[in-house]
Amino acid sequence: MFQRLPHVIRERFIVQVDGHPVDAYEGETILSALLSGKGFVRHFEFRSERRAGFCLMGACQDCWLWHVSGERVRACTERVTPGMRLATSQPGSVR
Ligand code: FES
């Protein structure tokens, strides 16, 4: 379970994930924001299980997400930015 440090003052903003707002704080990774906010990153492609990343350091590819523009991103190595809009499945793909 991820928990943010309460004594650190950082800018708070919202990122959109599949059209839903998720709280994020300046300097944290997308993965940290998602695990702190909703407790998982995405659903497994072939089952309904939730995925939360595995290595947390850019090596395993378990945390791939997409910017809504279609660019793929590792949630554990990219920091959140204000206005960021992400998708948990490839934009334009059929699920
Ligand atoms: S959690 Fe392994 S690459 Fe992101």
PDB file of C-alpha atoms and ligand atoms in Angstrom:
ATOM      1  CA  MET A   1       0.000   0.000   0.000  1.00  0.00           C
ATOM      2  CA  PHE A   2       1.410   3.346  -1.043  1.00  0.00           C
ATOM      3  CA  GLN A   3       1.019   6.321   1.268  1.00  0.00           C
ATOM      4  CA  ARG A   4       2.173   9.863   0.627  1.00  0.00           C
ATOM      5  CA  LEU A   5       4.377  11.569   3.198  1.00  0.00           C
ATOM      6  CA  PRO A   6       2.125  14.099   4.952  1.00  0.00           C
ATOM      7  CA  HIS A   7       4.880  16.543   5.912  1.00  0.00           C
ATOM      8  CA  VAL A   8       6.047  17.243   2.359  1.00  0.00           C
ATOM      9  CA  ILE A   9       4.343  20.262   0.791  1.00  0.00           C
ATOM     10  CA  ARG A  10       3.999  19.968  -2.946  1.00  0.00           C
ATOM     11  CA  GLU A  11       1.682  21.322  -5.611  1.00  0.00           C
ATOM     12  CA  ARG A  12      -1.444  19.204  -5.925  1.00  0.00           C
ATOM     13  CA  PHE A  13      -3.210  18.785  -9.247  1.00  0.00           C
ATOM     14  CA  ILE A  14      -5.438  16.367 -11.128  1.00  0.00           C
ATOM     15  CA  VAL A  15      -4.493  13.986 -13.926  1.00  0.00           C
ATOM     16  CA  GLN A  16      -7.101  12.187 -16.013  1.00  0.00           C
ATOM     17  CA  VAL A  17      -6.938   8.393 -16.344  1.00  0.00           C
ATOM     18  CA  ASP A  18      -9.530   6.884 -18.664  1.00  0.00           C
ATOM     19  CA  GLY A  19     -11.456  10.122 -18.203  1.00  0.00           C
ATOM     20  CA  HIS A  20     -11.501   9.878 -14.408  1.00  0.00           C
ATOM     21  CA  PRO A  21      -9.714  12.354 -12.142  1.00  0.00           C
ATOM     22  CA  VAL A  22      -6.813  11.123 -10.018  1.00  0.00           C
ATOM     23  CA  ASP A  23      -5.049  13.275  -7.407  1.00  0.00           C
ATOM     24  CA  ALA A  24      -1.391  13.829  -8.142  1.00  0.00           C
ATOM     25  CA  TYR A  25       1.420  15.769  -6.507  1.00  0.00           C
ATOM     26  CA  GLU A  26       4.358  17.526  -8.077  1.00  0.00           C
ATOM     27  CA  GLY A  27       7.377  15.255  -8.376  1.00  0.00           C
ATOM     28  CA  GLU A  28       5.704  11.901  -8.039  1.00  0.00           C
ATOM     29  CA  THR A  29       5.555   9.262 -10.735  1.00  0.00           C
ATOM     30  CA  ILE A  30       2.355   8.289 -12.512  1.00  0.00           C
ATOM     31  CA  LEU A  31       2.596   4.952 -10.710  1.00  0.00           C
ATOM     32  CA  SER A  32       2.787   6.613  -7.287  1.00  0.00           C
ATOM     33  CA  ALA A  33      -0.239   8.767  -8.069  1.00  0.00           C
ATOM     34  CA  LEU A  34      -2.288   5.802  -9.276  1.00  0.00           C
ATOM     35  CA  LEU A  35      -1.335   3.463  -6.434  1.00  0.00           C
ATOM     36  CA  SER A  36      -1.949   6.180  -3.846  1.00  0.00           C
ATOM     37  CA  GLY A  37      -5.214   7.261  -5.434  1.00  0.00           C
ATOM     38  CA  LYS A  38      -6.982   4.200  -6.770  1.00  0.00           C
ATOM     39  CA  GLY A  39      -4.759   1.355  -5.591  1.00  0.00           C
ATOM     40  CA  PHE A  40      -3.832  -0.104  -8.967  1.00  0.00           C
ATOM     41  CA  VAL A  41      -2.487   0.910 -12.369  1.00  0.00           C
ATOM     42  CA  ARG A  42      -4.656  -0.969 -14.851  1.00  0.00           C
ATOM     43  CA  HIS A  43      -6.440  -4.249 -15.439  1.00  0.00           C
ATOM     44  CA  PHE A  44      -4.664  -7.266 -16.870  1.00  0.00           C
ATOM     45  CA  GLU A  45      -5.275  -7.540 -20.614  1.00  0.00           C
ATOM     46  CA  PHE A  46      -6.801 -11.017 -20.575  1.00  0.00           C
ATOM     47  CA  ARG A  47      -8.514 -11.179 -17.195  1.00  0.00           C
ATOM     48  CA  SER A  48     -10.117  -8.740 -14.816  1.00  0.00           C
ATOM     49  CA  GLU A  49      -7.214  -8.830 -12.335  1.00  0.00           C
ATOM     50  CA  ARG A  50      -5.669  -5.549 -11.321  1.00  0.00           C
ATOM     51  CA  ARG A  51      -2.054  -4.701 -12.081  1.00  0.00           C
ATOM     52  CA  ALA A  52       0.119  -2.531  -9.862  1.00  0.00           C
ATOM     53  CA  GLY A  53       3.495  -2.685 -11.525  1.00  0.00           C
ATOM     54  CA  PHE A  54       6.148  -5.188 -10.536  1.00  0.00           C
ATOM     55  CA  CYS A  55       9.701  -3.879 -10.557  1.00  0.00           C
ATOM     56  CA  LEU A  56       8.872  -0.173  -9.986  1.00  0.00           C
ATOM     57  CA  MET A  57      12.097   0.793 -11.787  1.00  0.00           C
ATOM     58  CA  GLY A  58      11.434   0.604 -15.528  1.00  0.00           C
ATOM     59  CA  ALA A  59      12.548  -2.959 -16.196  1.00  0.00           C
ATOM     60  CA  CYS A  60       9.500  -5.258 -16.297  1.00  0.00           C
ATOM     61  CA  GLN A  61       6.993  -3.398 -18.530  1.00  0.00           C
ATOM     62  CA  ASP A  62       4.101  -4.218 -16.183  1.00  0.00           C
ATOM     63  CA  CYS A  63       3.029  -0.588 -15.863  1.00  0.00           C
ATOM     64  CA  TRP A  64       2.629   0.486 -19.490  1.00  0.00           C
ATOM     65  CA  LEU A  65      -0.019   3.156 -20.043  1.00  0.00           C
ATOM     66  CA  TRP A  66      -0.698   5.516 -22.915  1.00  0.00           C
ATOM     67  CA  HIS A  67      -0.976   9.241 -23.249  1.00  0.00           C
ATOM     68  CA  VAL A  68      -4.294   9.907 -24.995  1.00  0.00           C
ATOM     69  CA  SER A  69      -2.171  11.076 -27.945  1.00  0.00           C
ATOM     70  CA  GLY A  70      -1.121   7.428 -28.345  1.00  0.00           C
ATOM     71  CA  GLU A  71       2.425   7.631 -26.963  1.00  0.00           C
ATOM     72  CA  ARG A  72       3.199   4.703 -24.657  1.00  0.00           C
ATOM     73  CA  VAL A  73       4.658   5.441 -21.235  1.00  0.00           C
ATOM     74  CA  ARG A  74       5.977   3.497 -18.250  1.00  0.00           C
ATOM     75  CA  ALA A  75       4.048   4.701 -15.207  1.00  0.00           C
ATOM     76  CA  CYS A  76       6.922   3.924 -12.837  1.00  0.00           C
ATOM     77  CA  THR A  77       9.495   6.115 -14.577  1.00  0.00           C
ATOM     78  CA  GLU A  78       7.503   9.133 -15.811  1.00  0.00           C
ATOM     79  CA  ARG A  79       6.463  11.941 -13.499  1.00  0.00           C
ATOM     80  CA  VAL A  80       2.989  13.385 -13.502  1.00  0.00           C
ATOM     81  CA  THR A  81       2.415  16.806 -15.001  1.00  0.00           C
ATOM     82  CA  PRO A  82      -0.595  19.114 -14.661  1.00  0.00           C
ATOM     83  CA  GLY A  83      -3.201  18.400 -17.333  1.00  0.00           C
ATOM     84  CA  MET A  84      -1.804  14.960 -18.125  1.00  0.00           C
ATOM     85  CA  ARG A  85      -4.397  12.682 -19.747  1.00  0.00           C
ATOM     86  CA  LEU A  86      -3.723   8.955 -19.777  1.00  0.00           C
ATOM     87  CA  ALA A  87      -5.425   5.768 -20.935  1.00  0.00           C
ATOM     88  CA  THR A  88      -5.015   2.259 -19.523  1.00  0.00           C
ATOM     89  CA  SER A  89      -5.501   0.700 -22.943  1.00  0.00           C
ATOM     90  CA  GLN A  90      -4.047   1.742 -26.263  1.00  0.00           C
ATOM     91  CA  PRO A  91      -6.142   4.576 -27.709  1.00  0.00           C
ATOM     92  CA  GLY A  92      -8.119   3.282 -30.687  1.00  0.00           C
ATOM     93  CA  SER A  93      -7.714  -0.386 -29.724  1.00  0.00           C
ATOM     94  CA  VAL A  94     -10.650  -2.739 -29.347  1.00  0.00           C
ATOM     95  CA  ARG A  95     -11.010  -4.393 -25.924  1.00  0.00           C
TER      96      ARG A  95
HETATM   97  S1  FES B   1       6.704  -1.476 -12.840  1.00  0.00           S
HETATM   98 FE1  FES B   1       8.192  -2.508 -14.004  1.00  0.00          FE
HETATM   99  S2  FES B   1       8.518  -1.209 -15.724  1.00  0.00           S
HETATM  100 FE2  FES B   1       7.160  -0.106 -14.436  1.00  0.00          FE
END
